[in-house]
């Protein structure tokens, strides 16, 4: 349990620092690369939670595909790399206040609701169980997601295509 | 490990994402902040799934990942279209429908 807590702390601190850089850095490409750190940290937390398949999917889909999409988006829109202050609008303090108040509220509710409830990881949730669950209980939702992905694919092509 | 350490980490990530959505002006950066928010939700889902000892949390997280991929694809296509029409992706200047 102790080793898990140490690694949780290391990964969590890295994630929070990288996430802060994502929303504050003035270089858009650096923001995308810091986002990779956060997403890899999330995969690490999934491993700590014994969710192996979700961790693998996180790496494949997010770090493999979504980040590439972001980098292509940055490249195609020729966002001024390293341009100062134009990435943020002038409502930063308002946004910061909102985030802090939201965190205070969430923190109070979470501590009030769960306190120091122990998280007993009794077993690893195996990939076979996940697939059994997806293809039995959640089969309708799974098919809906398939159709949604197809629709998003066609929609993205239609929207971005040149006339 | 206690349950709340994962929930607090997710809450911090969520709030950072909310800050990014509100404070960023570049449309791609706003989409990145939305990814932070979605990942915070995924941590919560998997943590509660492990807490309740059910795979439902993981299944829902997988659905969220799939939807997020679709959302980024369509979102970036829209950003590309905005860039083509206005030659920049400054969200403060996208006010065509403002009354």
Tab-separated table of C-alpha atoms in Angstrom:
chain	number	residue	atom	x	y	z
A	1	UNK	CA	0.000	0.000	0.000
A	2	UNK	CA	2.859	2.385	0.820
A	3	UNK	CA	4.565	1.995	-2.557
A	4	UNK	CA	1.254	2.668	-4.285
A	5	UNK	CA	0.807	5.864	-2.289
A	6	UNK	CA	4.321	7.044	-3.161
A	7	UNK	CA	3.753	6.453	-6.866
A	8	UNK	CA	0.321	8.031	-6.673
A	9	UNK	CA	1.899	11.150	-5.180
A	10	UNK	CA	4.673	11.316	-7.775
A	11	UNK	CA	2.316	10.856	-10.726
A	12	UNK	CA	-0.307	13.204	-9.272
A	13	UNK	CA	2.167	16.055	-8.686
A	14	UNK	CA	3.568	15.634	-12.206
A	15	UNK	CA	0.066	15.619	-13.665
A	16	UNK	CA	-1.078	18.739	-11.835
A	17	UNK	CA	2.070	20.681	-12.765
A	18	UNK	CA	1.793	19.606	-16.411
A	19	UNK	CA	-1.929	20.456	-16.472
A	20	UNK	CA	-1.135	23.927	-15.123
A	21	UNK	CA	1.422	24.353	-17.893
A	22	UNK	CA	-1.171	23.234	-20.478
A	23	UNK	CA	-3.468	26.107	-19.551
A	24	UNK	CA	-0.771	28.742	-18.950
A	25	UNK	CA	2.040	28.175	-21.461
A	26	UNK	CA	2.317	30.624	-24.325
A	27	UNK	CA	3.566	28.070	-26.833
A	28	UNK	CA	0.765	25.986	-28.349
A	29	UNK	CA	3.034	23.059	-29.268
A	30	UNK	CA	4.397	22.947	-25.713
A	31	UNK	CA	0.814	22.859	-24.462
A	32	UNK	CA	0.126	19.785	-26.615
A	33	UNK	CA	3.281	18.088	-25.312
A	34	UNK	CA	2.399	18.885	-21.687
A	35	UNK	CA	-1.025	17.405	-22.426
A	36	UNK	CA	0.808	14.157	-23.304
A	37	UNK	CA	2.318	14.167	-19.791
A	38	UNK	CA	-1.119	14.613	-18.212
A	39	UNK	CA	-2.673	11.862	-20.329
A	40	UNK	CA	0.182	9.467	-19.554
A	41	UNK	CA	-0.300	10.297	-15.871
A	42	UNK	CA	-3.985	9.433	-16.164
A	43	UNK	CA	-2.967	6.079	-17.685
A	44	UNK	CA	-0.644	5.580	-14.708
A	45	UNK	CA	-3.488	6.258	-12.296
A	46	UNK	CA	-5.609	3.694	-14.141
A	47	UNK	CA	-2.813	1.142	-13.593
A	48	UNK	CA	-2.782	2.051	-9.887
A	49	UNK	CA	-6.540	1.464	-9.864
A	50	UNK	CA	-5.941	-1.986	-11.435
A	51	UNK	CA	-7.792	-1.024	-14.624
A	52	UNK	CA	-5.333	-2.419	-17.139
A	53	UNK	CA	-7.470	-2.355	-20.280
A	54	UNK	CA	-8.602	1.235	-19.745
A	55	UNK	CA	-4.972	2.273	-19.213
A	56	UNK	CA	-3.927	0.645	-22.493
A	57	UNK	CA	-6.843	2.277	-24.309
A	58	UNK	CA	-5.925	5.626	-22.787
A	59	UNK	CA	-2.415	5.362	-24.205
A	60	UNK	CA	-3.588	4.127	-27.612
A	61	UNK	CA	-6.472	6.527	-28.168
A	62	UNK	CA	-5.345	9.673	-26.365
A	63	UNK	CA	-1.591	9.724	-26.701
A	64	UNK	CA	-1.648	7.879	-30.013
A	65	UNK	CA	-4.526	9.520	-31.832
A	66	UNK	CA	-5.949	12.588	-30.100
A	67	UNK	CA	-2.588	14.299	-29.608
A	68	UNK	CA	-1.721	13.724	-33.271
A	69	UNK	CA	-5.057	15.311	-34.193
A	70	UNK	CA	-4.231	18.290	-31.996
A	71	UNK	CA	-0.799	18.715	-33.534
A	72	UNK	CA	-2.338	18.538	-37.010
A	73	UNK	CA	-4.936	21.096	-35.958
A	74	UNK	CA	-2.192	23.424	-34.715
A	75	UNK	CA	-0.195	22.903	-37.883
A	76	UNK	CA	-3.096	23.481	-40.268
A	77	UNK	CA	-4.295	26.616	-38.496
A	78	UNK	CA	-0.730	27.967	-38.407
A	79	UNK	CA	-1.250	29.211	-34.868
A	80	UNK	CA	1.481	31.723	-34.163
A	81	UNK	CA	3.979	29.588	-32.285
A	82	UNK	CA	5.380	31.400	-29.291
A	83	UNK	CA	3.295	34.511	-29.748
A	84	UNK	CA	2.964	36.257	-26.393
A	85	UNK	CA	-0.301	36.834	-24.548
A	86	UNK	CA	-2.517	36.349	-27.590
A	87	UNK	CA	-3.485	32.870	-26.388
A	88	UNK	CA	-5.330	34.171	-23.336
A	89	UNK	CA	-8.207	36.589	-23.202
A	90	UNK	CA	-8.472	39.371	-20.627
A	91	UNK	CA	-10.754	37.475	-18.252
A	92	UNK	CA	-7.988	35.406	-16.678
A	93	UNK	CA	-8.526	36.542	-13.091
A	94	UNK	CA	-12.259	35.903	-13.386
A	95	UNK	CA	-11.555	32.419	-14.779
A	96	UNK	CA	-9.044	31.745	-11.997
A	97	UNK	CA	-11.553	32.817	-9.360
A	98	UNK	CA	-14.186	30.549	-10.861
A	99	UNK	CA	-11.784	27.588	-10.846
A	100	UNK	CA	-10.703	28.194	-7.225
A	101	UNK	CA	-14.282	28.566	-5.974
A	102	UNK	CA	-15.292	25.443	-7.907
A	103	UNK	CA	-12.420	23.498	-6.353
A	104	UNK	CA	-13.285	24.701	-2.856
A	105	UNK	CA	-16.868	23.565	-3.393
A	106	UNK	CA	-15.876	20.193	-4.886
A	107	UNK	CA	-13.274	19.630	-2.182
A	108	UNK	CA	-15.760	20.351	0.601
A	109	UNK	CA	-18.393	18.055	-0.932
A	110	UNK	CA	-15.894	15.230	-1.535
A	111	UNK	CA	-14.427	15.397	1.956
A	112	UNK	CA	-17.895	15.651	3.479
A	113	UNK	CA	-19.149	12.720	1.442
A	114	UNK	CA	-16.242	10.273	1.535
A	115	UNK	CA	-13.814	11.480	4.199
A	116	UNK	CA	-10.994	8.953	4.478
A	117	UNK	CA	-12.900	5.958	3.119
A	118	UNK	CA	-10.406	3.205	2.323
A	119	UNK	CA	-10.133	2.076	-1.278
A	120	UNK	CA	-9.655	-1.694	-1.037
A	121	UNK	CA	-8.301	-3.022	-4.321
A	122	UNK	CA	-9.159	-6.650	-3.748
A	123	UNK	CA	-8.525	-7.825	-7.312
A	124	UNK	CA	-7.567	-6.733	-10.796
A	125	UNK	CA	-10.520	-6.072	-13.071
A	126	UNK	CA	-9.488	-8.221	-15.990
A	127	UNK	CA	-9.918	-7.359	-19.652
A	128	UNK	CA	-12.140	-10.418	-20.135
A	129	UNK	CA	-14.626	-9.064	-17.588
A	130	UNK	CA	-14.670	-5.675	-19.278
A	131	UNK	CA	-15.328	-7.184	-22.692
A	132	UNK	CA	-18.003	-9.523	-21.289
A	133	UNK	CA	-19.692	-6.505	-19.760
A	134	UNK	CA	-19.479	-4.382	-22.923
A	135	UNK	CA	-20.819	-7.136	-25.165
A	136	UNK	CA	-23.684	-8.182	-22.905
A	137	UNK	CA	-25.006	-5.512	-20.546
A	138	UNK	CA	-23.906	-2.483	-22.545
A	139	UNK	CA	-24.277	-3.849	-26.083
A	140	UNK	CA	-26.879	-1.223	-27.087
A	141	UNK	CA	-24.676	1.628	-25.874
A	142	UNK	CA	-21.696	0.047	-27.632
A	143	UNK	CA	-23.563	-0.082	-30.958
A	144	UNK	CA	-24.715	3.516	-30.445
A	145	UNK	CA	-21.084	4.585	-29.904
A	146	UNK	CA	-20.060	2.751	-33.082
A	147	UNK	CA	-22.676	4.628	-35.112
A	148	UNK	CA	-21.675	7.884	-33.398
A	149	UNK	CA	-18.023	7.379	-34.337
A	150	UNK	CA	-19.000	6.716	-37.945
A	151	UNK	CA	-21.199	9.818	-37.972
A	152	UNK	CA	-18.401	11.915	-36.448
A	153	UNK	CA	-15.960	10.581	-39.049
A	154	UNK	CA	-18.213	11.438	-41.989
A	155	UNK	CA	-19.210	14.740	-40.381
A	156	UNK	CA	-15.592	15.797	-39.862
A	157	UNK	CA	-14.756	14.988	-43.507
A	158	UNK	CA	-17.784	16.894	-44.794
A	159	UNK	CA	-17.137	19.916	-42.585
A	160	UNK	CA	-13.394	20.183	-43.284
A	161	UNK	CA	-13.518	19.357	-47.009
A	162	UNK	CA	-12.815	22.133	-49.487
A	163	UNK	CA	-15.621	22.934	-51.902
B	1	UNK	CA	-4.928	4.215	-0.525
B	2	UNK	CA	-8.058	6.163	0.224
B	3	UNK	CA	-10.784	6.855	-2.310
B	4	UNK	CA	-10.570	10.603	-1.858
B	5	UNK	CA	-7.008	10.936	-3.139
B	6	UNK	CA	-8.194	9.973	-6.622
B	7	UNK	CA	-11.318	12.105	-6.356
B	8	UNK	CA	-9.297	15.152	-5.269
B	9	UNK	CA	-6.800	14.674	-8.089
B	10	UNK	CA	-9.727	14.530	-10.521
B	11	UNK	CA	-11.262	17.654	-8.948
B	12	UNK	CA	-7.975	19.559	-9.352
B	13	UNK	CA	-7.663	18.498	-13.001
B	14	UNK	CA	-11.306	19.425	-13.606
B	15	UNK	CA	-10.846	22.911	-12.170
B	16	UNK	CA	-7.658	23.468	-14.193
B	17	UNK	CA	-9.614	22.436	-17.277
B	18	UNK	CA	-12.433	24.849	-16.423
B	19	UNK	CA	-9.871	27.629	-16.028
B	20	UNK	CA	-8.414	26.772	-19.440
B	21	UNK	CA	-11.813	26.785	-21.142
B	22	UNK	CA	-12.637	30.189	-19.648
B	23	UNK	CA	-9.259	31.893	-20.026
B	24	UNK	CA	-7.984	30.617	-23.352
B	25	UNK	CA	-8.705	32.456	-26.553
B	26	UNK	CA	-7.194	30.039	-29.064
B	27	UNK	CA	-9.850	27.479	-30.101
B	28	UNK	CA	-7.423	24.515	-30.131
B	29	UNK	CA	-6.310	25.361	-26.584
B	30	UNK	CA	-9.955	25.358	-25.468
B	31	UNK	CA	-10.342	21.863	-26.960
B	32	UNK	CA	-7.235	20.745	-25.027
B	33	UNK	CA	-8.742	22.069	-21.795
B	34	UNK	CA	-11.917	20.095	-22.551
B	35	UNK	CA	-9.731	16.992	-22.815
B	36	UNK	CA	-8.404	17.749	-19.302
B	37	UNK	CA	-11.996	17.888	-18.013
B	38	UNK	CA	-12.938	14.609	-19.699
B	39	UNK	CA	-9.868	12.891	-18.256
B	40	UNK	CA	-10.758	14.105	-14.772
B	41	UNK	CA	-14.177	12.486	-15.213
B	42	UNK	CA	-12.529	9.249	-16.397
B	43	UNK	CA	-10.385	9.082	-13.241
B	44	UNK	CA	-13.549	9.472	-11.176
B	45	UNK	CA	-15.362	6.751	-13.102
B	46	UNK	CA	-12.536	4.227	-12.791
B	47	UNK	CA	-11.943	5.081	-9.116
B	48	UNK	CA	-15.605	4.535	-8.268
B	49	UNK	CA	-15.608	1.348	-10.342
B	50	UNK	CA	-12.661	0.023	-8.303
B	51	UNK	CA	-14.350	1.208	-5.091
B	52	UNK	CA	-17.578	-0.657	-5.859
B	53	UNK	CA	-15.675	-3.611	-7.360
B	54	UNK	CA	-17.600	-3.449	-10.645
B	55	UNK	CA	-16.387	-3.132	-14.214
B	56	UNK	CA	-19.128	-0.604	-15.005
B	57	UNK	CA	-16.739	2.236	-14.172
B	58	UNK	CA	-14.182	1.027	-16.700
B	59	UNK	CA	-16.870	0.481	-19.347
B	60	UNK	CA	-18.154	4.004	-18.901
B	61	UNK	CA	-14.618	5.402	-19.035
B	62	UNK	CA	-14.086	3.552	-22.328
B	63	UNK	CA	-17.268	5.087	-23.717
B	64	UNK	CA	-16.095	8.537	-22.612
B	65	UNK	CA	-12.749	7.958	-24.369
B	66	UNK	CA	-14.553	6.982	-27.593
B	67	UNK	CA	-16.866	10.008	-27.424
B	68	UNK	CA	-13.888	12.287	-26.687
B	69	UNK	CA	-12.091	11.041	-29.793
B	70	UNK	CA	-15.174	11.778	-31.902
B	71	UNK	CA	-15.538	15.184	-30.248
B	72	UNK	CA	-11.932	16.163	-31.026
B	73	UNK	CA	-12.328	15.102	-34.654
B	74	UNK	CA	-15.453	17.159	-35.240
B	75	UNK	CA	-14.182	20.036	-33.087
B	76	UNK	CA	-10.942	20.364	-35.025
B	77	UNK	CA	-12.847	20.199	-38.316
B	78	UNK	CA	-14.978	23.126	-37.141
B	79	UNK	CA	-11.863	25.014	-35.995
B	80	UNK	CA	-10.340	24.422	-39.427
B	81	UNK	CA	-13.460	25.829	-41.074
B	82	UNK	CA	-13.374	28.903	-38.816
B	83	UNK	CA	-9.706	29.389	-39.694
B	84	UNK	CA	-10.482	29.137	-43.410
B	85	UNK	CA	-13.227	31.754	-43.166
B	86	UNK	CA	-11.648	34.205	-40.733
B	87	UNK	CA	-7.897	33.403	-41.101
B	88	UNK	CA	-7.531	33.093	-37.320
B	89	UNK	CA	-8.992	30.953	-34.541
B	90	UNK	CA	-9.516	33.646	-31.936
B	91	UNK	CA	-12.748	32.702	-30.175
B	92	UNK	CA	-13.362	36.307	-29.100
B	93	UNK	CA	-13.755	37.239	-32.752
B	94	UNK	CA	-16.243	34.486	-33.541
B	95	UNK	CA	-19.300	36.612	-32.742
B	96	UNK	CA	-21.259	36.301	-35.980
B	97	UNK	CA	-24.414	35.216	-34.146
B	98	UNK	CA	-24.139	37.826	-31.383
B	99	UNK	CA	-27.345	39.882	-31.181
